[in-house]
Amino acid sequence: MSDSHSSRLMISVSGIRGVVGRSLTPAHALEFVQAYAAYLWDIGAGHGRQQPLVLLARDTRTSGDMMRHAAMAALIGSGCRVLDLGIVSTPTLQLAIPHHQADGALCITASHNPANWNALKFFQPNGMYLDKAMGGEFLRKHGAKEWHFAPWDAMGTVGDDTEATARHIQKVLDYIDVEAIRARNFKVVLDGCNGAGNVISPRLLEILSCQIVHINSSLDGIFAHNPEPLPQNMTQLCEAVKQHGADIGFAHDADADRVAIVTDDGEFIGEDYSLVWAIAHILKNRKRGPVVTNLSTSMAVEAVAKPFDCPVFRAPVGDVNVSGKMHEVGAVIGGEGNGGVIIPDIQFGRDGIAAIGLTLDFLAKEGKTAGEIHRSIPRFFNRKSTVEFPNDKVPALLQWLKAKEKTARLDEQDGVKFYWPKDGDATSWAHIRPSGTEPFVRVICEATTDAEAKRIEQAMQGEIAELAAAL
């Protein structure tokens, strides 16, 4: 990543993220949390209390304590009542918000970004991320420096919640067939990436009578590999599964809202297929109904939903966009093709811990190996890459690409997605969009063969480079 990109703060409606000590400093954290606190006061948060109640949590990053103190100072100085959950997974925090009837929450985590990044994620009272309108008002307050400072005799207070992880585990156990899983005595390799998932997933697996092989199991925040569940980051897990003769392997990102799966053959199934497996299991073994995913997720979603005559809805990329659409259509399962599974019977947020429980439930119910299940699911070939491109030139890029690809069907909900139909069905596509978490344009392509997916990816990258050279 270039120096100019590492010094750029990424700002979106759901929060901020950047490289610690360069684009993200204690001063940034302080002011953005002050804006969030002021937003909560202005919308009448508190539900009859004198002070809004805000939950605070973080992942294991070495910068987390610095960020926590800056956030805590902003919340206390704004007169908020704070409940500190400490180091927990993001989905654990999300479940705790409605439990406490909190007015909001923030998690200090950069999720899948490398260890030198950190971020602030902001939430609604229902546990979902801020939507576009909420985030827009929050950012307006930040830009206008509209703070809410409490006087000396109305400072905020601080308490803690030490039971959030236990409640989260119980929620998952209540949803899955615990005895069926215990009967299989699965051997599981767990790569916690030295992140927040190590607080909760080992405890869940122990309760499920799994034999656990731990790798990267500390809470020191020194990641053994980048936390994003991409093939190049899964090699250690793949080798460990084969070495230990395990039934399955799981890997979390830093805040455990995602999970990646490795089969007993030592094969990484691809981050999209964590969701595809969940959909296949729910529709076959639990209940039928609408499915929601984002525009960048594999066509395998439609392939596994079609035999059950269940509609699939596509939303713009982003947890809040997918969960909002799930609410709207009454979806029985949904998520994003980044290892993020949303189980509405548990919560409307990506939950990597619940996804582990659901995957083991699938294995127990099917009575097959992980490799057999993977081979039984329709296979598509997905390629994901990033290209550095000036943010202010992205609209021109999208217009350029639309002019170049005149034969494609378009979806412009989020960037632009090109579908190339064959015999009336879309058999290949490319989705080009600016990243909301890193200073790149994302290029996601898929086809029925890897060669075709690679051809489309190279063509798209070439067209982007052609325009970049002309600017």
Tab-separated table of C-alpha atoms in Angstrom:
chain	number	residue	atom	x	y	z
A	1	MET	CA	0.000	0.000	0.000
A	2	SER	CA	1.358	3.438	-0.892
A	3	ASP	CA	2.283	6.041	1.751
A	4	SER	CA	-0.509	8.313	0.526
A	5	HIS	CA	-3.058	5.572	1.093
A	6	SER	CA	-1.744	4.691	4.556
A	7	SER	CA	-2.177	8.315	5.617
A	8	ARG	CA	-5.801	8.463	4.465
A	9	LEU	CA	-8.635	8.043	6.980
A	10	MET	CA	-11.479	5.886	5.653
A	11	ILE	CA	-14.814	7.407	6.694
A	12	SER	CA	-18.208	5.775	6.137
A	13	VAL	CA	-21.656	6.006	7.713
A	14	SER	CA	-20.939	3.043	10.006
A	15	GLY	CA	-17.602	4.293	11.271
A	16	ILE	CA	-13.993	5.195	10.616
A	17	ARG	CA	-10.814	3.231	10.083
A	18	GLY	CA	-7.198	3.942	9.327
A	19	VAL	CA	-3.555	3.136	9.985
A	20	VAL	CA	-2.750	3.788	13.632
A	21	GLY	CA	-0.348	6.672	14.166
A	22	ARG	CA	-0.768	7.912	10.617
A	23	SER	CA	-4.347	8.353	9.467
A	24	LEU	CA	-5.880	7.283	12.804
A	25	THR	CA	-4.820	9.018	16.023
A	26	PRO	CA	-6.259	9.393	19.546
A	27	ALA	CA	-7.580	12.810	18.524
A	28	HIS	CA	-9.563	11.256	15.659
A	29	ALA	CA	-11.066	8.649	17.974
A	30	LEU	CA	-11.983	11.266	20.565
A	31	GLU	CA	-13.785	13.553	18.134
A	32	PHE	CA	-15.693	10.849	16.254
A	33	VAL	CA	-16.960	9.342	19.512
A	34	GLN	CA	-17.911	12.828	20.728
A	35	ALA	CA	-19.967	13.234	17.556
A	36	TYR	CA	-21.655	9.871	18.130
A	37	ALA	CA	-22.470	10.789	21.746
A	38	ALA	CA	-23.909	14.125	20.619
A	39	TYR	CA	-26.000	12.286	18.025
A	40	LEU	CA	-27.426	10.000	20.738
A	41	TRP	CA	-28.342	12.956	22.934
A	42	ASP	CA	-29.995	14.806	20.043
A	43	ILE	CA	-32.229	11.891	19.001
A	44	GLY	CA	-33.588	11.691	22.540
A	45	ALA	CA	-31.668	8.590	23.561
A	46	GLY	CA	-31.918	7.425	27.122
A	47	HIS	CA	-35.487	6.039	27.111
A	48	GLY	CA	-36.364	8.005	30.226
A	49	ARG	CA	-32.879	7.747	31.736
A	50	GLN	CA	-30.939	10.918	32.376
A	51	GLN	CA	-27.987	9.602	30.412
A	52	PRO	CA	-27.771	7.556	27.185
A	53	LEU	CA	-26.477	4.028	27.740
A	54	VAL	CA	-23.621	3.081	25.403
A	55	LEU	CA	-21.817	-0.285	25.218
A	56	LEU	CA	-18.099	-0.395	24.437
A	57	ALA	CA	-15.964	-3.323	23.258
A	58	ARG	CA	-12.763	-4.001	21.334
A	59	ASP	CA	-10.746	-6.690	19.621
A	60	THR	CA	-7.194	-7.651	20.585
A	61	ARG	CA	-5.194	-5.161	18.501
A	62	THR	CA	-2.267	-3.587	20.313
A	63	SER	CA	-3.768	-0.148	19.638
A	64	GLY	CA	-7.090	-1.173	21.192
A	65	ASP	CA	-6.335	0.112	24.671
A	66	MET	CA	-5.308	3.511	23.322
A	67	MET	CA	-8.514	3.718	21.304
A	68	ARG	CA	-10.572	2.509	24.270
A	69	HIS	CA	-9.279	5.271	26.529
A	70	ALA	CA	-9.954	7.932	23.899
A	71	ALA	CA	-13.483	6.601	23.348
A	72	MET	CA	-14.128	6.306	27.069
A	73	ALA	CA	-13.027	9.909	27.654
A	74	ALA	CA	-15.381	11.125	24.918
A	75	LEU	CA	-18.355	9.165	26.271
A	76	ILE	CA	-17.811	10.120	29.920
A	77	GLY	CA	-17.216	13.753	28.993
A	78	SER	CA	-20.440	13.747	26.994
A	79	GLY	CA	-22.401	12.509	29.996
A	80	CYS	CA	-23.077	8.970	28.753
A	81	ARG	CA	-23.421	5.896	30.906
A	82	VAL	CA	-20.920	3.317	29.637
A	83	LEU	CA	-20.906	-0.474	29.953
A	84	ASP	CA	-17.484	-1.850	29.030
A	85	LEU	CA	-17.497	-5.420	27.681
A	86	GLY	CA	-13.723	-5.561	27.243
A	87	ILE	CA	-12.323	-7.861	24.539
A	88	VAL	CA	-15.245	-9.655	22.889
A	89	SER	CA	-16.308	-10.505	19.363
A	90	THR	CA	-18.316	-7.915	17.456
A	91	PRO	CA	-21.398	-10.196	17.273
A	92	THR	CA	-21.180	-10.633	21.054
A	93	LEU	CA	-21.409	-6.862	21.412
A	94	GLN	CA	-24.279	-6.685	18.938
A	95	LEU	CA	-26.327	-9.229	20.904
A	96	ALA	CA	-25.673	-7.304	24.121
A	97	ILE	CA	-27.160	-4.058	22.791
A	98	PRO	CA	-30.845	-5.108	22.851
A	99	HIS	CA	-30.204	-7.205	25.980
A	100	HIS	CA	-29.316	-4.048	27.902
A	101	GLN	CA	-31.793	-1.879	25.943
A	102	ALA	CA	-28.810	0.318	25.200
A	103	ASP	CA	-29.098	3.459	23.118
A	104	GLY	CA	-26.047	2.589	21.092
A	105	ALA	CA	-22.678	0.875	21.056
A	106	LEU	CA	-19.275	1.095	19.505
A	107	CYS	CA	-16.688	-1.568	18.793
A	108	ILE	CA	-13.000	-0.782	18.417
A	109	THR	CA	-11.947	-3.143	15.652
A	110	ALA	CA	-10.692	-3.018	12.091
A	111	SER	CA	-12.094	-6.498	11.488
A	112	HIS	CA	-10.271	-8.003	8.477
A	113	ASN	CA	-7.696	-5.209	8.043
A	114	PRO	CA	-4.014	-5.801	8.911
A	115	ALA	CA	-2.719	-5.325	12.459
A	116	ASN	CA	-1.504	-1.749	11.920
A	117	TRP	CA	-5.099	-0.631	11.256
A	118	ASN	CA	-7.857	0.070	13.747
A	119	ALA	CA	-11.381	1.408	13.534
A	120	LEU	CA	-14.534	2.515	15.316
A	121	LYS	CA	-17.815	0.816	14.386
A	122	PHE	CA	-21.081	2.392	15.559
A	123	PHE	CA	-24.412	0.630	16.169
A	124	GLN	CA	-28.153	1.206	16.522
A	125	PRO	CA	-30.224	0.110	19.556
A	126	ASN	CA	-31.393	-2.982	17.618
A	127	GLY	CA	-27.809	-4.229	17.257
A	128	MET	CA	-27.436	-3.330	13.585
A	129	TYR	CA	-24.901	-0.873	12.197
A	130	LEU	CA	-25.986	2.718	11.651
A	131	ASP	CA	-27.985	3.066	8.460
A	132	LYS	CA	-27.246	5.709	5.826
A	133	ALA	CA	-29.467	8.409	7.350
A	134	MET	CA	-28.184	7.845	10.881
A	135	GLY	CA	-24.582	7.737	9.780
A	136	GLY	CA	-25.037	10.835	7.655
A	137	GLU	CA	-26.299	12.837	10.635
A	138	PHE	CA	-23.526	11.501	12.860
A	139	LEU	CA	-20.909	12.543	10.283
A	140	ARG	CA	-22.569	15.943	9.856
A	141	LYS	CA	-22.198	16.549	13.580
A	142	HIS	CA	-18.554	15.579	13.387
A	143	GLY	CA	-17.904	17.954	10.508
A	144	ALA	CA	-19.721	20.801	12.290
A	145	LYS	CA	-18.039	19.954	15.619
A	146	GLU	CA	-21.412	19.820	17.350
A	147	TRP	CA	-20.471	18.267	20.666
A	148	HIS	CA	-22.481	17.612	23.827
A	149	PHE	CA	-20.252	18.265	26.835
A	150	ALA	CA	-21.566	17.448	30.304
A	151	PRO	CA	-20.955	19.798	33.254
A	152	TRP	CA	-18.759	18.740	36.174
A	153	ASP	CA	-21.678	17.345	38.167
A	154	ALA	CA	-23.162	15.295	35.306
A	155	MET	CA	-20.187	13.315	34.064
A	156	GLY	CA	-20.860	9.875	32.610
A	157	THR	CA	-20.413	6.662	34.572
A	158	VAL	CA	-18.642	3.393	33.779
A	159	GLY	CA	-19.714	-0.162	34.538
A	160	ASP	CA	-18.951	-3.517	32.944
A	161	ASP	CA	-20.673	-6.569	31.516
A	162	THR	CA	-18.724	-9.793	32.104
A	163	GLU	CA	-21.511	-12.151	30.987
A	164	ALA	CA	-21.943	-11.096	27.357
A	165	THR	CA	-19.868	-13.976	25.977
A	166	ALA	CA	-21.768	-16.558	28.044
A	167	ARG	CA	-25.102	-15.176	26.811
A	168	HIS	CA	-23.890	-15.320	23.219
A	169	ILE	CA	-22.812	-18.948	23.572
A	170	GLN	CA	-26.163	-19.877	25.098
A	171	LYS	CA	-27.995	-18.186	22.223
A	172	VAL	CA	-26.081	-20.351	19.751
A	173	LEU	CA	-26.615	-23.537	21.799
A	174	ASP	CA	-30.356	-22.892	21.937
A	175	TYR	CA	-30.432	-22.763	18.125
A	176	ILE	CA	-28.443	-25.869	17.152
A	177	ASP	CA	-28.799	-29.604	17.896
A	178	VAL	CA	-26.220	-29.878	20.664
A	179	GLU	CA	-26.615	-33.621	21.291
A	180	ALA	CA	-26.287	-34.512	17.610
A	181	ILE	CA	-23.056	-32.536	17.416
A	182	ARG	CA	-21.686	-34.013	20.642
A	183	ALA	CA	-22.362	-37.517	19.343
A	184	ARG	CA	-19.988	-36.931	16.417
A	185	ASN	CA	-17.036	-35.924	18.657
A	186	PHE	CA	-15.636	-33.741	15.901
A	187	LYS	CA	-11.950	-32.907	15.785
A	188	VAL	CA	-11.710	-29.202	14.922
A	189	VAL	CA	-8.728	-26.996	14.143
A	190	LEU	CA	-9.436	-23.416	15.190
A	191	ASP	CA	-7.375	-20.502	13.878
A	192	GLY	CA	-8.361	-17.564	16.074
A	193	CYS	CA	-5.803	-15.266	14.405
A	194	ASN	CA	-4.805	-14.097	17.911
A	195	GLY	CA	-8.013	-12.092	17.853
A	196	ALA	CA	-11.276	-11.702	19.748
A	197	GLY	CA	-12.688	-15.027	18.527
A	198	ASN	CA	-10.362	-16.750	20.980
A	199	VAL	CA	-12.510	-15.427	23.830
A	200	ILE	CA	-15.601	-17.326	22.688
A	201	SER	CA	-15.186	-19.986	19.984
A	202	PRO	CA	-13.010	-22.391	22.046
A	203	ARG	CA	-15.612	-22.278	24.824
A	204	LEU	CA	-18.399	-23.103	22.360
A	205	LEU	CA	-16.426	-25.986	20.842
A	206	GLU	CA	-15.631	-27.414	24.294
A	207	ILE	CA	-19.327	-27.414	25.222
A	208	LEU	CA	-20.019	-29.242	21.945
A	209	SER	CA	-17.525	-32.003	22.959
A	210	CYS	CA	-15.173	-31.200	20.106
A	211	GLN	CA	-11.509	-32.143	20.186
A	212	ILE	CA	-9.833	-28.794	19.562
A	213	VAL	CA	-6.490	-28.146	17.918
A	214	HIS	CA	-5.595	-24.503	18.581
A	215	ILE	CA	-3.476	-22.340	16.312
A	216	ASN	CA	-2.937	-18.599	16.796
A	217	SER	CA	-4.905	-18.809	20.020
A	218	SER	CA	-3.535	-15.910	22.084
A	219	LEU	CA	-5.143	-12.541	22.743
A	220	ASP	CA	-2.015	-10.502	22.037
A	221	GLY	CA	-3.253	-9.008	18.758
A	222	ILE	CA	-0.021	-9.944	16.941
A	223	PHE	CA	-1.635	-11.582	13.925
A	224	ALA	CA	0.173	-14.595	12.478
A	225	HIS	CA	-1.281	-13.646	9.094
A	226	ASN	CA	-3.598	-10.963	7.775
A	227	PRO	CA	-7.050	-11.580	9.267
A	228	GLU	CA	-9.011	-11.507	6.005
A	229	PRO	CA	-10.186	-15.055	5.106
A	230	LEU	CA	-8.462	-15.216	1.715
A	231	PRO	CA	-6.667	-18.301	0.300
A	232	GLN	CA	-3.178	-16.928	0.952
A	233	ASN	CA	-4.051	-16.489	4.639
A	234	MET	CA	-5.450	-19.997	5.093
A	235	THR	CA	-2.359	-22.088	4.294
A	236	GLN	CA	-1.439	-22.704	7.949
A	237	LEU	CA	-4.981	-23.858	8.738
A	238	CYS	CA	-5.109	-26.147	5.688
A	239	GLU	CA	-1.826	-27.801	6.711
A	240	ALA	CA	-2.954	-28.190	10.336
A	241	VAL	CA	-6.217	-29.885	9.353
A	242	LYS	CA	-4.344	-32.462	7.293
A	243	GLN	CA	-1.582	-32.923	9.884
A	244	HIS	CA	-4.018	-33.613	12.736
A	245	GLY	CA	-6.558	-35.616	10.727
A	246	ALA	CA	-9.279	-33.131	11.693
A	247	ASP	CA	-12.891	-33.231	10.537
A	248	ILE	CA	-12.943	-29.510	9.779
A	249	GLY	CA	-11.036	-26.278	10.292
A	250	PHE	CA	-12.351	-22.807	11.112
A	251	ALA	CA	-10.648	-19.423	10.924
A	252	HIS	CA	-11.886	-16.082	12.244
A	253	ASP	CA	-10.975	-12.562	11.316
A	254	ALA	CA	-9.874	-10.254	14.150
A	255	ASP	CA	-13.358	-9.544	15.544
A	256	ALA	CA	-14.947	-12.921	14.635
A	257	ASP	CA	-17.901	-11.627	12.652
A	258	ARG	CA	-16.646	-13.871	9.835
A	259	VAL	CA	-15.597	-17.500	9.587
A	260	ALA	CA	-13.693	-19.413	6.930
A	261	ILE	CA	-13.915	-23.200	6.495
A	262	VAL	CA	-11.333	-25.834	5.587
A	263	THR	CA	-12.560	-29.371	4.818
A	264	ASP	CA	-11.117	-32.617	6.182
A	265	ASP	CA	-9.205	-32.872	2.876
A	266	GLY	CA	-7.312	-29.701	3.828
A	267	GLU	CA	-9.127	-27.668	1.182
A	268	PHE	CA	-10.120	-24.064	1.834
A	269	ILE	CA	-13.639	-23.862	0.407
A	270	GLY	CA	-13.583	-20.107	-0.256
A	271	GLU	CA	-15.065	-17.381	1.909
A	272	ASP	CA	-18.308	-17.260	-0.126
A	273	TYR	CA	-19.029	-20.888	0.674
A	274	SER	CA	-19.266	-20.347	4.445
A	275	LEU	CA	-22.533	-18.593	3.593
A	276	VAL	CA	-23.493	-21.056	0.833
A	277	TRP	CA	-23.198	-23.977	3.279
A	278	ALA	CA	-25.371	-22.135	5.806
A	279	ILE	CA	-28.029	-21.478	3.168
A	280	ALA	CA	-27.971	-25.084	1.957
A	281	HIS	CA	-28.426	-26.376	5.520
A	282	ILE	CA	-31.197	-23.961	6.505
A	283	LEU	CA	-33.270	-24.520	3.353
A	284	LYS	CA	-32.851	-28.298	3.350
A	285	ASN	CA	-33.010	-29.147	7.043
A	286	ARG	CA	-34.737	-26.280	8.831
A	287	LYS	CA	-37.127	-23.981	6.969
A	288	ARG	CA	-37.780	-22.462	3.583
A	289	GLY	CA	-38.045	-18.789	2.755
A	290	PRO	CA	-36.302	-15.805	1.167
A	291	VAL	CA	-32.510	-15.528	1.115
A	292	VAL	CA	-30.549	-12.259	1.019
A	293	THR	CA	-26.937	-11.646	0.100
A	294	ASN	CA	-24.888	-8.861	-1.433
A	295	LEU	CA	-23.967	-8.156	-5.041
A	296	SER	CA	-20.423	-9.522	-4.673
A	297	THR	CA	-21.408	-12.988	-3.439
A	298	SER	CA	-21.229	-16.169	-5.511
A	299	MET	CA	-23.975	-17.404	-7.862
A	300	ALA	CA	-23.833	-20.587	-5.778
A	301	VAL	CA	-26.402	-18.880	-3.522
A	302	GLU	CA	-29.015	-19.018	-6.291
A	303	ALA	CA	-27.910	-22.538	-7.199
A	304	VAL	CA	-28.578	-23.958	-3.714
A	305	ALA	CA	-31.815	-21.965	-3.260
A	306	LYS	CA	-33.365	-22.916	-6.606
A	307	PRO	CA	-34.274	-26.575	-5.765
A	308	PHE	CA	-36.332	-25.309	-2.813
A	309	ASP	CA	-38.032	-22.591	-4.880
A	310	CYS	CA	-36.733	-19.913	-2.481
A	311	PRO	CA	-36.186	-16.394	-3.836
A	312	VAL	CA	-32.780	-14.729	-3.561
A	313	PHE	CA	-32.497	-10.973	-3.090
A	314	ARG	CA	-29.297	-9.012	-3.721
A	315	ALA	CA	-28.392	-5.903	-1.722
A	316	PRO	CA	-25.456	-3.465	-1.829
A	317	VAL	CA	-22.339	-4.591	-0.004
A	318	GLY	CA	-22.395	-3.917	3.735
A	319	ASP	CA	-23.814	-5.649	6.798
A	320	VAL	CA	-26.517	-3.027	7.366
A	321	ASN	CA	-27.668	-3.197	3.726
A	322	VAL	CA	-28.033	-6.975	3.816
A	323	SER	CA	-29.648	-7.106	7.266
A	324	GLY	CA	-32.019	-4.296	6.309
A	325	LYS	CA	-33.119	-6.220	3.219
A	326	MET	CA	-33.525	-9.355	5.333
A	327	HIS	CA	-35.889	-7.474	7.623
A	328	GLU	CA	-37.817	-6.186	4.627
A	329	VAL	CA	-38.376	-9.551	2.905
A	330	GLY	CA	-38.552	-11.809	5.977
A	331	ALA	CA	-35.419	-13.769	5.066
A	332	VAL	CA	-34.694	-17.070	6.820
A	333	ILE	CA	-30.938	-16.788	6.196
A	334	GLY	CA	-28.560	-14.302	4.647
A	335	GLY	CA	-25.144	-12.740	4.772
A	336	GLU	CA	-22.181	-11.710	2.705
A	337	GLY	CA	-19.698	-13.698	0.665
A	338	ASN	CA	-16.812	-12.710	2.913
A	339	GLY	CA	-17.427	-15.417	5.493
A	340	GLY	CA	-20.204	-13.364	7.073
A	341	VAL	CA	-23.337	-15.392	7.947
A	342	ILE	CA	-26.481	-13.710	9.307
A	343	ILE	CA	-28.938	-16.011	11.105
A	344	PRO	CA	-32.025	-13.914	11.902
A	345	ASP	CA	-33.225	-16.337	14.579
A	346	ILE	CA	-30.044	-15.390	16.482
A	347	GLN	CA	-29.441	-11.801	15.382
A	348	PHE	CA	-29.376	-9.503	12.337
A	349	GLY	CA	-25.610	-9.189	12.234
A	350	ARG	CA	-22.769	-11.248	10.809
A	351	ASP	CA	-21.913	-13.852	13.426
A	352	GLY	CA	-18.867	-16.058	12.935
A	353	ILE	CA	-19.498	-17.915	16.185
A	354	ALA	CA	-23.078	-18.838	15.289
A	355	ALA	CA	-21.792	-19.853	11.841
A	356	ILE	CA	-19.416	-22.386	13.455
A	357	GLY	CA	-22.319	-23.871	15.416
A	358	LEU	CA	-24.522	-24.007	12.317
A	359	THR	CA	-21.766	-25.634	10.230
A	360	LEU	CA	-21.245	-28.384	12.815
A	361	ASP	CA	-25.016	-28.829	12.947
A	362	PHE	CA	-24.942	-29.300	9.140
A	363	LEU	CA	-22.200	-31.937	9.379
A	364	ALA	CA	-24.054	-33.781	12.135
A	365	LYS	CA	-27.382	-33.738	10.290
A	366	GLU	CA	-25.953	-34.793	6.917
A	367	GLY	CA	-23.721	-37.544	8.303
A	368	LYS	CA	-21.122	-36.690	5.657
A	369	THR	CA	-17.566	-35.424	5.799
A	370	ALA	CA	-16.878	-31.758	5.135
A	371	GLY	CA	-15.216	-32.722	1.861
A	372	GLU	CA	-18.269	-34.713	0.747
A	373	ILE	CA	-20.552	-31.790	1.525
A	374	HIS	CA	-18.339	-29.382	-0.400
A	375	ARG	CA	-18.272	-31.660	-3.454
A	376	SER	CA	-22.077	-31.921	-3.379
A	377	ILE	CA	-22.605	-28.151	-3.659
A	378	PRO	CA	-22.592	-26.414	-7.086
A	379	ARG	CA	-19.180	-24.933	-7.797
A	380	PHE	CA	-18.428	-21.550	-9.299
A	381	PHE	CA	-15.058	-19.873	-9.633
A	382	ASN	CA	-14.650	-16.527	-7.934
A	383	ARG	CA	-11.676	-14.178	-8.160
A	384	LYS	CA	-11.192	-11.093	-5.972
A	385	SER	CA	-8.572	-8.398	-6.365
A	386	THR	CA	-8.009	-4.727	-5.647
A	387	VAL	CA	-6.668	-1.900	-7.777
A	388	GLU	CA	-5.358	1.421	-6.518
A	389	PHE	CA	-7.424	4.187	-8.083
A	390	PRO	CA	-8.157	7.811	-7.060
A	391	ASN	CA	-11.372	7.919	-5.013
A	392	ASP	CA	-12.576	11.119	-6.645
A	393	LYS	CA	-12.259	9.508	-10.099
A	394	VAL	CA	-14.363	6.407	-9.330
A	395	PRO	CA	-17.599	7.842	-10.853
A	396	ALA	CA	-15.698	8.481	-14.108
A	397	LEU	CA	-14.318	4.946	-13.960
A	398	LEU	CA	-17.781	3.415	-13.647
A	399	GLN	CA	-19.042	5.435	-16.623
A	400	TRP	CA	-15.972	4.380	-18.614
A	401	LEU	CA	-16.568	0.706	-17.880
A	402	LYS	CA	-20.266	0.903	-18.766
A	403	ALA	CA	-19.323	2.395	-22.147
A	404	LYS	CA	-16.796	-0.401	-22.744
A	405	GLU	CA	-19.146	-3.267	-21.758
A	406	LYS	CA	-22.248	-2.498	-23.805
A	407	THR	CA	-23.438	-6.107	-24.125
A	408	ALA	CA	-23.690	-6.726	-20.381
A	409	ARG	CA	-26.752	-6.438	-18.155
A	410	LEU	CA	-26.103	-3.905	-15.398
A	411	ASP	CA	-26.892	-3.581	-11.721
A	412	GLU	CA	-25.947	-0.159	-10.325
A	413	GLN	CA	-27.063	-0.499	-6.690
A	414	ASP	CA	-23.428	-0.442	-5.542
A	415	GLY	CA	-20.733	0.543	-7.992
A	416	VAL	CA	-21.574	-1.386	-11.139
A	417	LYS	CA	-22.076	-5.101	-11.674
A	418	PHE	CA	-21.903	-6.582	-15.181
A	419	TYR	CA	-23.778	-9.801	-15.989
A	420	TRP	CA	-22.984	-11.703	-19.182
A	421	PRO	CA	-25.925	-14.008	-19.925
A	422	LYS	CA	-25.837	-17.312	-21.751
A	423	ASP	CA	-29.069	-19.016	-22.826
A	424	GLY	CA	-31.014	-16.539	-20.704
A	425	ASP	CA	-29.047	-17.167	-17.489
A	426	ALA	CA	-26.156	-15.173	-16.098
A	427	THR	CA	-23.148	-17.503	-16.133
A	428	SER	CA	-20.452	-14.903	-15.484
A	429	TRP	CA	-20.225	-11.480	-13.894
A	430	ALA	CA	-17.905	-8.764	-12.636
A	431	HIS	CA	-18.590	-6.346	-9.803
A	432	ILE	CA	-16.540	-3.137	-9.662
A	433	ARG	CA	-16.945	-0.943	-6.608
A	434	PRO	CA	-14.932	1.343	-4.342
A	435	SER	CA	-13.979	-0.331	-1.081
A	436	GLY	CA	-15.635	1.083	2.020
A	437	THR	CA	-12.841	-0.163	4.282
A	438	GLU	CA	-9.633	0.350	2.288
A	439	PRO	CA	-8.449	2.871	-0.349
A	440	PHE	CA	-8.972	0.626	-3.360
A	441	VAL	CA	-11.372	-0.267	-6.130
A	442	ARG	CA	-12.494	-3.857	-5.647
A	443	VAL	CA	-12.738	-6.179	-8.658
A	444	ILE	CA	-14.823	-9.307	-8.033
A	445	CYS	CA	-15.410	-11.721	-10.918
A	446	GLU	CA	-17.089	-15.112	-11.211
A	447	ALA	CA	-17.714	-17.705	-13.906
A	448	THR	CA	-18.373	-21.408	-14.338
A	449	THR	CA	-14.656	-22.042	-14.990
A	450	ASP	CA	-11.580	-20.582	-13.335
A	451	ALA	CA	-10.087	-19.760	-16.740
A	452	GLU	CA	-13.106	-17.637	-17.664
A	453	ALA	CA	-13.125	-15.902	-14.281
A	454	LYS	CA	-9.424	-15.106	-14.693
A	455	ARG	CA	-10.007	-13.784	-18.218
A	456	ILE	CA	-12.757	-11.441	-16.999
A	457	GLU	CA	-10.615	-10.269	-14.072
A	458	GLN	CA	-7.661	-9.479	-16.338
A	459	ALA	CA	-9.910	-7.661	-18.810
A	460	MET	CA	-11.438	-5.529	-16.052
A	461	GLN	CA	-8.055	-4.739	-14.527
A	462	GLY	CA	-6.750	-3.795	-17.975
A	463	GLU	CA	-9.650	-1.425	-18.612
A	464	ILE	CA	-9.170	0.209	-15.197
A	465	ALA	CA	-5.428	0.618	-15.874
A	466	GLU	CA	-6.179	2.080	-19.296
A	467	LEU	CA	-8.341	4.813	-17.795
A	468	ALA	CA	-5.907	5.431	-14.937
A	469	ALA	CA	-3.124	6.050	-17.464
A	470	ALA	CA	-5.327	8.501	-19.344
A	471	LEU	CA	-6.160	10.616	-16.269
